[in-house]
Amino acid sequence: MNQTPLAIFIVTMSFILTSCGGGDSNSGVPPLPNTNEPEWVAGQYAAVANYKNLCAAPRTGPDSNGDTFLDSQGTAMHEKMWLRSWTEDTYLWYSEVDDNNPSNFSVADYFSQLKTNELTISGSNKDNFHFSQSTQEYNKRTQSGVTSGYGISWEYLSTSSPRRIIVRYTEPNSPAAIAGVSRGYELNTIDGVDFVNATNQLDVDKINAALSPVDAGQTFNFVFADSAGNQVLETNLTSANIELSPVQNVKVLNTAAGRIGYMQFNSFIRTAQDALIDGFQTFVDQGVTELIIDLRYNGGGLLAMASQVAYMVAGGAQTNNQDFETLQFNDKYPTQDPITGNTIQPTPFYSKEINWTSNTLTNNTLPSVEVTRVFILATDNTCSASEAVINGLRGIDVEVVLIGDTTCGKPFGFYATDNCSTTYFTIQFQGVNAKGFGEYSDGFIPVVSPKFDDQLPGCSVADDFSEALGDKNEALLASAIGYAETGLCPPLSKAANNALEKNSSATTGIAINTPNIFIDSLKILTPITEPAAL
């Protein structure tokens, strides 16, 4: 059997899949209980295995895969020392991490500072993607495609008073969709609390509890207004376990440029594969000659799926024997993947369906529209694996036209690694395309006449919340259609009139909680094996 690794791209980012699972199910004998505090000595690092699975609160019973947890009794210091050695071994910029005494931090706070403090050329943080999450919650989202809530994707414009959050879209058949909540609605009140102007902690706590319900079955009263402040809907929403629909609004549009395929793609998660295949098959069957993929809210996910999407755009002739992406790790590992131990090999354009249970390529060939140009609708929420699609296609000279805003800038990824109930994400690699380019840490930028490698032909257009996603009159989609028809960025007075400013300097008071943006900006590696030759 050909064991070519799925040059694991994510998210951002998947690596050793057991590292992403409910527990560390690697084979071996669990370490013996150890409650003696390990000693920190500046500049000296013990092997990662010395501290792995030694937990202050060991898990018991089977994990989500039915395997036994390897946790044994340890201490918080063991967990911190594991983080320290793991960072020193695998972090892309390990030499830029301060070796602070772990005794001065909680486990969470210690991990938070185990990263570089350097800045990019533009002055932003070099590492904006360092985070951790409950392993249980991580698995719930990435493996099952289920998340808790009302089925609303929110755009957070201002988190302090006067607050503004607006509905981006709703998940099909979710409580919000059934209640008639629509794109462009702005939140006005929650359970009688003035969402916009509340300034005391008690009211802010009520807002946070309603926006992020702990359990399914919690009911809150929501009042929504339009952009002019006029009430448009009052409804009681009950939280539920929402099954995400990462692919939406697949349609074929008849235009002066011919038949254009459009799809809204929100996340590179496992459950997206069938809908992606169905969507691209629709485009093939209906003979589209242009393609628009709406990635404006897609923070990333599985790198292998990014490779699949790029193949379904370009087809076999353009991708044959070409590399989608090559991973570059820190200077300790110039030729070897430090996580899998495999020799670094380029990730190809995956032309086959993936069995996500066994992490193998099947013999089912993916459909492809075989275009030489693709339009990507983007915002600063377009991240990681989404950017990998852009970069991978550009590496084989497929023209990518960018419509919207500069992308988030994440050419990096990691293996989601579980230790003691927490899944950690630390930057471990950078991906480069077939031309060796991967430096877009300040994002891909749409410009009329590109001069630099991180600039793409396209139009800068404000996100338009006045029309539904997939509507031909929506600003980003209308701009893409106009560009396909004329080669120009059409004037869009509606887009200018509906431009929304984030983080106004006039805001004051207590900020509400917001989702962890890093959770949605993943580029994840998953080692994949190819099927036996037919």
Coordinates of C-alpha atoms in Angstrom, one line a residue:
M1 CA 0.0 0.0 0.0
N2 CA 1.3 3.4 -0.9
Q3 CA 1.7 5.2 2.4
T4 CA 2.1 8.8 1.1
P5 CA 1.1 11.1 4.0
L6 CA -1.6 13.5 3.3
A7 CA 0.9 16.4 3.5
I8 CA -1.4 17.1 6.2
F9 CA -2.7 20.4 5.8
I10 CA -5.1 21.6 7.5
V11 CA -5.4 23.9 10.4
T12 CA -5.1 25.5 11.0
M13 CA -5.6 24.9 11.2
S14 CA -4.7 17.9 11.4
F15 CA -1.4 15.8 12.6
I16 CA -1.7 12.6 14.4
L17 CA -5.4 12.1 14.6
T18 CA -5.3 10.5 17.9
S19 CA -3.9 13.8 19.1
C20 CA -7.1 15.4 18.0
G21 CA -9.3 12.8 19.6
G22 CA -10.9 12.6 22.9
G23 CA -7.8 11.3 24.5
D24 CA -4.3 10.3 23.8
S25 CA -4.8 6.8 22.6
N26 CA -1.2 6.1 21.4
S27 CA -0.1 2.6 22.1
G28 CA 2.1 2.0 25.1
V29 CA 2.0 1.6 28.9
P30 CA 0.6 4.5 30.9
P31 CA 3.2 6.2 33.0
L32 CA 3.2 5.4 36.7
P33 CA 1.6 7.9 39.1
N34 CA 3.9 10.8 39.9
T35 CA 3.0 13.5 42.3
N36 CA 6.5 14.8 42.9
E37 CA 6.9 18.3 41.5
P38 CA 9.4 18.4 38.6
E39 CA 12.0 21.1 38.9
W40 CA 12.4 23.9 36.4
V41 CA 16.0 24.8 35.4
A42 CA 16.3 27.7 33.0
G43 CA 17.6 26.6 29.6
Q44 CA 17.4 22.9 30.3
Y45 CA 14.6 20.8 28.7
A46 CA 13.7 17.2 29.4
A47 CA 12.2 15.0 26.8
V48 CA 8.5 15.6 26.1
A49 CA 7.7 12.0 27.0
N50 CA 8.8 12.5 30.5
Y51 CA 5.7 14.6 31.3
K52 CA 3.1 13.5 28.8
N53 CA -0.2 12.3 30.3
L54 CA 0.8 13.2 33.8
C55 CA -2.2 15.2 34.9
A56 CA -3.4 17.1 38.0
A57 CA -6.9 15.6 37.3
P58 CA -6.5 12.4 35.2
R59 CA -9.4 11.3 33.0
T60 CA -10.9 7.8 33.5
G61 CA -13.0 5.6 31.3
P62 CA -13.0 5.3 27.5
D63 CA -12.5 8.3 25.2
S64 CA -14.7 9.3 22.3
N65 CA -13.1 6.5 20.2
G66 CA -13.7 3.9 22.9
D67 CA -10.0 3.7 23.8
T68 CA -8.7 4.0 27.3
F69 CA -7.2 7.3 28.4
L70 CA -3.5 7.1 29.2
D71 CA -3.7 9.8 31.9
S72 CA -2.0 9.1 35.2
Q73 CA -1.8 11.1 38.4
G74 CA 0.6 14.0 38.2
T75 CA 0.6 17.6 39.1
A76 CA -0.1 21.0 37.4
M77 CA 3.7 21.4 37.2
H78 CA 3.9 18.2 35.1
E79 CA 1.4 19.7 32.7
K80 CA 3.3 22.9 32.5
M81 CA 6.7 21.2 32.0
W82 CA 5.1 19.1 29.2
L83 CA 4.0 22.3 27.5
R84 CA 7.4 23.8 27.9
S85 CA 9.3 20.8 26.4
W86 CA 6.7 20.4 23.7
T87 CA 7.0 24.1 22.7
E88 CA 10.8 23.9 22.7
D89 CA 10.7 20.9 20.5
T90 CA 8.0 21.7 17.9
Y91 CA 7.1 25.4 18.0
L92 CA 8.0 27.1 14.7
W93 CA 9.7 30.0 16.5
Y94 CA 10.9 28.2 19.6
S95 CA 14.0 30.3 20.0
E96 CA 11.8 33.4 20.4
V97 CA 9.9 32.1 23.5
D98 CA 10.9 33.4 26.9
D99 CA 11.8 30.6 29.3
N100 CA 9.8 31.9 32.3
N101 CA 9.4 29.9 35.5
P102 CA 6.2 27.8 35.2
S103 CA 5.7 28.0 39.0
N104 CA 4.6 31.6 38.5
F105 CA 1.6 30.7 36.3
S106 CA -1.5 28.6 36.1
V107 CA -1.4 25.9 33.4
A108 CA -3.6 28.0 31.1
D109 CA -1.7 31.2 31.7
Y110 CA 1.6 29.5 31.2
F111 CA 0.6 28.1 27.9
S112 CA -0.7 31.5 26.8
Q113 CA 2.8 33.1 27.1
L114 CA 4.6 30.2 25.4
K115 CA 4.9 32.0 22.1
T116 CA 6.9 34.6 20.3
N117 CA 6.4 38.3 21.0
E118 CA 7.8 39.4 17.7
L119 CA 5.8 41.5 15.2
T120 CA 5.3 41.3 11.4
I121 CA 6.4 44.0 9.0
S122 CA 3.0 45.7 9.3
G123 CA 3.3 45.8 13.1
S124 CA 0.8 43.1 14.0
N125 CA 1.6 40.1 16.2
K126 CA 3.7 37.5 14.5
D127 CA 1.7 34.8 16.3
N128 CA -2.0 35.6 16.5
F129 CA -3.1 31.9 16.5
H130 CA -2.0 30.5 19.8
F131 CA -4.8 29.0 21.8
S132 CA -6.3 26.0 23.6
Q133 CA -9.7 24.5 24.0
S134 CA -11.5 21.8 26.0
T135 CA -10.8 18.5 24.1
Q136 CA -14.4 17.5 24.4
E137 CA -15.6 20.8 22.8
Y138 CA -12.9 20.5 20.1
N139 CA -14.0 17.0 19.2
K140 CA -17.7 18.0 19.2
R141 CA -17.2 20.7 16.6
T142 CA -14.6 19.1 14.3
Q143 CA -15.6 15.5 14.3
S144 CA -19.4 15.7 14.5
G145 CA -20.0 19.1 13.0
V146 CA -22.2 19.9 16.0
T147 CA -22.1 23.1 18.1
S148 CA -24.4 24.5 20.8
G149 CA -26.5 27.6 20.3
Y150 CA -29.3 29.0 18.2
G151 CA -27.8 28.5 14.7
I152 CA -26.7 32.2 14.3
S153 CA -23.3 33.3 12.9
W154 CA -22.7 36.7 14.4
E155 CA -20.6 39.6 13.1
Y156 CA -19.3 41.5 16.2
L157 CA -19.0 45.2 15.2
S158 CA -18.7 46.6 18.7
T159 CA -18.5 44.7 22.0
S160 CA -18.7 47.7 24.4
S161 CA -21.6 50.2 24.5
P162 CA -22.9 51.2 22.2
R163 CA -22.7 47.6 21.1
R164 CA -23.5 46.3 17.7
I165 CA -23.7 42.7 16.5
I166 CA -25.3 41.7 13.3
V167 CA -26.5 38.4 11.9
R168 CA -24.3 37.0 9.1
Y169 CA -26.4 33.9 8.4
T170 CA -28.3 31.2 10.1
E171 CA -27.9 27.4 10.0
P172 CA -30.7 25.7 8.1
N173 CA -33.5 24.3 10.3
S174 CA -31.9 25.9 13.4
P175 CA -34.1 27.6 16.0
A176 CA -33.0 31.0 14.6
A177 CA -33.8 30.0 11.0
I178 CA -37.2 28.6 12.0
A179 CA -38.0 31.8 13.9
G180 CA -37.3 33.9 10.9
V181 CA -34.0 35.5 12.0
S182 CA -32.3 36.8 8.8
R183 CA -29.0 38.2 7.6
G184 CA -28.6 41.8 8.5
Y185 CA -30.7 41.8 11.7
E186 CA -29.1 43.6 14.6
L187 CA -29.6 42.6 18.2
N188 CA -31.5 45.1 20.2
T189 CA -32.5 43.5 23.6
I190 CA -32.1 40.2 25.3
D191 CA -34.7 39.2 28.0
G192 CA -35.5 42.9 28.4
V193 CA -31.8 44.0 28.8
D194 CA -30.7 46.8 26.5
F195 CA -28.0 45.0 24.6
V196 CA -26.8 48.2 22.9
N197 CA -26.4 50.4 26.0
A198 CA -26.2 48.1 29.1
T199 CA -23.3 49.2 31.3
N200 CA -23.6 47.3 34.6
Q201 CA -22.0 43.9 35.2
L202 CA -25.3 42.2 36.0
D203 CA -26.8 43.1 32.7
V204 CA -23.7 42.2 30.8
D205 CA -23.6 38.8 32.6
K206 CA -27.2 38.2 31.4
I207 CA -26.2 39.1 27.8
N208 CA -23.3 36.7 27.9
A209 CA -25.4 33.9 29.3
A210 CA -28.0 34.3 26.6
L211 CA -25.5 34.6 23.7
S212 CA -23.5 31.6 24.9
P213 CA -25.9 29.2 26.5
V214 CA -24.2 26.5 28.5
D215 CA -26.7 23.8 27.7
A216 CA -29.4 23.0 25.1
G217 CA -32.9 23.8 26.2
Q218 CA -32.3 27.3 27.5
T219 CA -34.8 29.9 26.3
F220 CA -34.2 33.7 26.0
N221 CA -36.2 36.5 24.4
F222 CA -34.5 38.3 21.5
V223 CA -35.5 41.5 19.9
F224 CA -34.0 42.4 16.6
A225 CA -33.9 45.7 14.7
D226 CA -32.9 46.7 11.2
S227 CA -29.9 49.0 10.4
A228 CA -32.1 52.1 11.0
G229 CA -33.0 50.8 14.5
N230 CA -36.5 49.8 13.7
Q231 CA -37.7 46.6 15.4
V232 CA -38.2 43.8 12.9
L233 CA -38.6 40.7 15.1
E234 CA -39.2 39.7 18.6
T235 CA -38.9 36.0 19.3
N236 CA -38.0 33.4 22.0
L237 CA -35.1 31.3 21.0
T238 CA -34.3 28.0 22.7
S239 CA -30.7 26.8 22.5
A240 CA -30.0 23.4 20.9
N241 CA -27.2 21.3 19.6
I242 CA -26.8 22.6 16.1
E243 CA -25.6 20.4 13.3
L244 CA -23.5 22.7 11.1
S245 CA -24.2 23.0 7.4
P246 CA -20.8 24.1 6.1
V247 CA -21.9 24.2 2.4
Q248 CA -24.9 26.4 1.6
N249 CA -26.5 28.2 -1.3
V250 CA -25.2 26.1 -4.1
K251 CA -26.6 27.6 -7.3
V252 CA -25.8 28.2 -11.0
L253 CA -26.3 31.8 -12.1
N254 CA -26.9 32.8 -15.7
T255 CA -24.9 35.9 -16.6
A256 CA -23.4 37.8 -19.5
A257 CA -20.2 36.0 -18.7
G258 CA -21.9 32.6 -19.0
R259 CA -23.0 30.1 -16.4
I260 CA -21.4 30.9 -13.1
G261 CA -21.3 28.4 -10.2
Y262 CA -21.7 29.8 -6.7
M263 CA -21.4 28.2 -3.3
Q264 CA -21.1 29.5 0.3
F265 CA -18.5 27.4 2.1
N266 CA -18.2 28.1 5.8
S267 CA -15.8 25.5 7.3
F268 CA -13.3 22.8 6.3
I269 CA -14.8 20.1 8.6
R270 CA -15.3 16.5 7.9
T271 CA -19.0 16.7 7.5
A272 CA -18.5 19.2 4.6
Q273 CA -17.1 16.6 2.2
D274 CA -20.4 15.1 0.9
A275 CA -22.0 18.6 0.3
L276 CA -18.8 19.8 -1.5
I277 CA -18.9 16.8 -3.8
D278 CA -22.6 17.3 -4.5
G279 CA -22.1 21.0 -5.1
F280 CA -19.2 20.6 -7.5
Q281 CA -21.1 17.7 -9.3
T282 CA -23.9 20.2 -9.8
F283 CA -21.5 22.7 -11.4
V284 CA -20.1 20.0 -13.7
D285 CA -23.6 18.7 -14.7
Q286 CA -24.8 22.2 -15.5
G287 CA -21.7 23.2 -17.4
V288 CA -20.5 26.2 -15.5
T289 CA -17.6 28.2 -17.1
E290 CA -16.9 30.4 -14.1
L291 CA -16.7 29.7 -10.4
I292 CA -17.3 31.8 -7.3
I293 CA -16.6 30.3 -3.9
D294 CA -17.8 32.4 -0.9
L295 CA -15.2 32.0 1.8
R296 CA -15.9 35.3 3.6
Y297 CA -16.6 33.6 6.9
N298 CA -14.5 30.4 6.5
G299 CA -11.8 30.4 9.1
G300 CA -10.2 27.2 7.9
G301 CA -10.0 23.6 9.1
L302 CA -8.7 20.4 7.5
L303 CA -5.7 21.0 5.1
A304 CA -6.5 17.7 3.3
M305 CA -9.9 19.1 2.5
A306 CA -8.4 22.3 1.3
S307 CA -6.4 20.2 -1.2
Q308 CA -9.5 18.4 -2.3
V309 CA -11.3 21.7 -2.9
A310 CA -8.4 23.0 -5.0
Y311 CA -8.5 19.9 -7.1
M312 CA -12.3 20.2 -7.6
V313 CA -11.6 23.8 -8.9
A314 CA -8.7 23.0 -11.2
G315 CA -9.1 19.4 -12.2
G316 CA -6.7 16.6 -13.2
A317 CA -4.9 18.2 -16.1
Q318 CA -3.8 21.3 -14.2
T319 CA -2.9 19.5 -10.9
N320 CA -1.3 16.3 -12.3
N321 CA 2.0 15.7 -10.5
Q322 CA 1.8 19.1 -9.0
D323 CA 2.3 20.0 -5.3
F324 CA -0.5 21.6 -3.4
E325 CA 1.6 22.6 -0.4
T326 CA 4.9 21.7 1.3
L327 CA 5.3 22.0 5.1
Q328 CA 8.2 23.7 6.6
F329 CA 8.9 23.0 10.3
N330 CA 11.4 24.7 12.7
D331 CA 15.2 24.4 12.0
K332 CA 15.5 21.3 14.2
Y333 CA 13.5 19.4 11.6
P334 CA 14.6 20.4 8.0
T335 CA 13.6 17.1 6.5
Q336 CA 11.4 15.3 9.1
D337 CA 7.9 16.0 10.4
P338 CA 8.5 16.2 14.2
I339 CA 5.0 15.0 15.0
T340 CA 4.6 12.0 12.7
G341 CA 8.3 11.2 12.3
N342 CA 7.8 10.9 8.5
T343 CA 10.1 12.4 6.0
I344 CA 8.6 15.7 4.8
Q345 CA 6.9 15.2 1.5
P346 CA 4.7 17.7 -0.4
T347 CA 1.0 17.5 -0.1
P348 CA -0.5 16.6 -3.5
F349 CA -3.8 17.8 -4.9
Y350 CA -6.1 15.1 -3.5
S351 CA -8.3 13.9 -6.3
K352 CA -10.1 11.3 -4.2
E353 CA -12.8 11.2 -1.6
I354 CA -11.5 10.7 2.0
N355 CA -12.7 8.1 4.4
W356 CA -12.6 10.2 7.6
T357 CA -13.1 7.2 9.8
S358 CA -9.9 5.5 8.7
N359 CA -8.2 8.6 7.4
T360 CA -7.6 7.0 4.0
L361 CA -8.2 8.1 0.4
T362 CA -10.9 6.0 -1.2
N363 CA -11.0 5.1 -4.9
N364 CA -13.9 7.6 -5.6
T365 CA -12.6 10.4 -7.8
L366 CA -13.8 13.9 -7.0
P367 CA -15.8 15.9 -9.6
S368 CA -14.0 19.0 -11.0
V369 CA -15.1 22.0 -13.0
E370 CA -11.5 22.4 -14.4
V371 CA -11.5 26.2 -14.6
T372 CA -8.4 28.3 -15.1
R373 CA -9.8 31.2 -13.0
V374 CA -11.8 31.2 -9.7
F375 CA -13.4 34.1 -7.8
I376 CA -13.0 34.0 -4.0
L377 CA -15.2 36.2 -1.8
A378 CA -13.2 37.1 1.2
T379 CA -13.1 39.2 4.4
D380 CA -10.7 39.3 7.3
N381 CA -12.4 36.2 8.6
T382 CA -11.1 34.2 5.5
C383 CA -8.3 32.3 7.1
S384 CA -5.9 29.4 7.2
A385 CA -7.1 26.5 5.1
S386 CA -9.1 29.0 3.0
E387 CA -5.9 30.9 2.3
A388 CA -4.2 27.6 1.6
V389 CA -6.7 27.0 -1.3
I390 CA -5.8 30.4 -2.7
N391 CA -2.1 29.9 -2.3
G392 CA -2.1 26.3 -3.7
L393 CA -4.1 27.3 -6.8
R394 CA -1.8 30.2 -7.5
G395 CA 1.2 27.9 -7.2
I396 CA -0.1 26.1 -10.4
D397 CA -1.0 29.3 -12.2
V398 CA -4.8 29.1 -11.7
E399 CA -5.9 32.8 -11.5
V400 CA -7.5 33.7 -8.2
V401 CA -9.6 36.9 -8.3
L402 CA -10.2 38.2 -4.7
I403 CA -13.4 40.1 -4.1
G404 CA -14.0 41.7 -0.7
D405 CA -11.3 42.4 1.9
T406 CA -7.8 41.4 2.8
T407 CA -7.7 37.9 4.3
C408 CA -6.6 37.2 7.8
G409 CA -3.1 36.2 7.1
K410 CA -2.4 32.7 8.4
P411 CA 0.1 30.7 6.4
F412 CA 0.8 28.6 9.5
G413 CA -0.7 25.5 11.0
F414 CA -0.5 23.0 13.8
Y415 CA -1.3 19.6 15.0
A416 CA -4.1 19.8 17.5
T417 CA -2.4 18.1 20.5
D418 CA -4.3 16.7 23.5
N419 CA -2.9 16.5 27.0
C420 CA -4.9 16.2 30.2
S421 CA -8.4 17.1 28.9
T422 CA -7.1 20.2 26.9
T423 CA -6.4 20.4 23.2
Y424 CA -3.5 22.7 22.5
F425 CA -2.7 24.6 19.3
T426 CA 0.8 26.1 18.8
I427 CA 2.2 27.1 15.5
Q428 CA 4.4 24.2 14.2
F429 CA 4.7 24.7 10.5
Q430 CA 4.4 27.1 7.6
G431 CA 3.0 26.0 4.2
V432 CA 4.4 27.0 0.8
N433 CA 3.0 26.4 -2.6
A434 CA 4.5 24.8 -5.7
K435 CA 6.4 28.0 -6.4
G436 CA 7.8 28.1 -2.9
F437 CA 5.7 31.0 -1.7
G438 CA 4.0 31.1 1.7
E439 CA 4.7 34.5 3.2
Y440 CA 1.3 36.1 3.5
S441 CA 1.2 36.7 7.2
D442 CA -0.5 40.1 6.6
G443 CA -3.1 38.4 4.4
F444 CA -3.9 38.3 0.7
I445 CA -4.9 41.7 -0.6
P446 CA -7.3 42.5 -3.5
V447 CA -5.9 45.2 -5.8
V448 CA -6.5 46.4 -9.3
S449 CA -2.9 45.9 -10.4
P450 CA -1.0 43.4 -8.3
K451 CA 2.7 44.1 -7.8
F452 CA 3.7 41.8 -4.9
D453 CA 3.2 38.1 -4.2
D454 CA 0.6 38.7 -1.5
Q455 CA -1.5 40.9 -3.8
L456 CA -4.2 39.4 -6.0
P457 CA -6.3 40.9 -8.8
G458 CA -9.7 41.9 -7.6
C459 CA -11.9 44.4 -5.9
S460 CA -12.0 45.9 -2.4
V461 CA -15.7 45.7 -1.4
A462 CA -17.4 46.1 2.0
D463 CA -19.4 43.2 3.3
D464 CA -23.1 43.9 2.4
F465 CA -25.6 42.8 5.0
S466 CA -28.6 44.3 3.2
E467 CA -29.0 41.2 0.9
A468 CA -29.0 37.5 1.5
L469 CA -25.8 35.5 0.8
G470 CA -26.1 34.1 -2.7
D471 CA -28.4 36.9 -3.9
K472 CA -27.0 38.4 -7.2
N473 CA -27.5 41.9 -5.8
E474 CA -25.4 41.2 -2.7
A475 CA -22.3 43.5 -3.0
L476 CA -19.5 40.9 -3.1
L477 CA -21.3 38.5 -5.3
A478 CA -22.4 41.3 -7.6
S479 CA -18.8 42.6 -7.9
A480 CA -17.6 39.1 -8.8
I481 CA -20.2 38.7 -11.5
G482 CA -19.4 42.2 -12.8
Y483 CA -15.7 41.4 -12.9
A484 CA -16.4 38.2 -14.8
E485 CA -18.5 40.1 -17.3
T486 CA -16.3 43.2 -17.8
G487 CA -12.9 42.6 -16.2
L488 CA -13.5 45.6 -14.0
C489 CA -14.6 46.4 -10.5
P490 CA -18.0 47.9 -10.9
P491 CA -19.1 51.0 -8.8
L492 CA -21.3 49.8 -6.0
S493 CA -23.0 52.7 -4.2
K494 CA -25.0 50.1 -2.2
A495 CA -21.8 48.6 -0.8
A496 CA -20.5 52.0 0.2
N497 CA -23.7 52.9 1.9
N498 CA -23.8 49.7 3.8
A499 CA -20.2 49.6 4.9
L500 CA -19.9 48.7 8.6
E501 CA -17.2 49.9 10.8
K502 CA -15.8 47.6 13.5
N503 CA -14.6 48.6 17.0
S504 CA -15.6 52.2 17.1
S505 CA -13.3 54.4 19.3
A506 CA -16.4 55.8 20.9
T507 CA -17.3 52.6 22.7
T508 CA -17.2 52.5 26.5
G509 CA -18.0 50.3 29.5
I510 CA -17.9 46.5 29.9
A511 CA -17.3 44.4 26.9
I512 CA -19.4 41.3 26.2
N513 CA -17.7 38.0 25.7
T514 CA -17.0 37.0 22.1
P515 CA -16.3 33.5 20.6
N516 CA -12.7 32.4 20.5
I517 CA -11.8 33.5 17.0
F518 CA -9.0 31.1 16.9
I519 CA -11.4 28.1 17.0
D520 CA -12.6 29.2 13.6
S521 CA -9.2 29.9 12.1
L522 CA -7.6 26.4 12.1
K523 CA -5.5 24.7 9.6
I524 CA -5.3 21.2 10.7
L525 CA -3.1 18.4 9.6
T526 CA -4.4 14.8 9.3
P527 CA -2.1 12.1 8.1
I528 CA -3.9 10.3 5.2
T529 CA -2.9 7.1 3.5
E530 CA -3.7 6.3 -0.1
P531 CA -5.7 3.2 -1.1
A532 CA -4.0 0.3 -2.7
A533 CA -3.6 0.6 -6.4
L534 CA -6.4 -0.9 -8.5

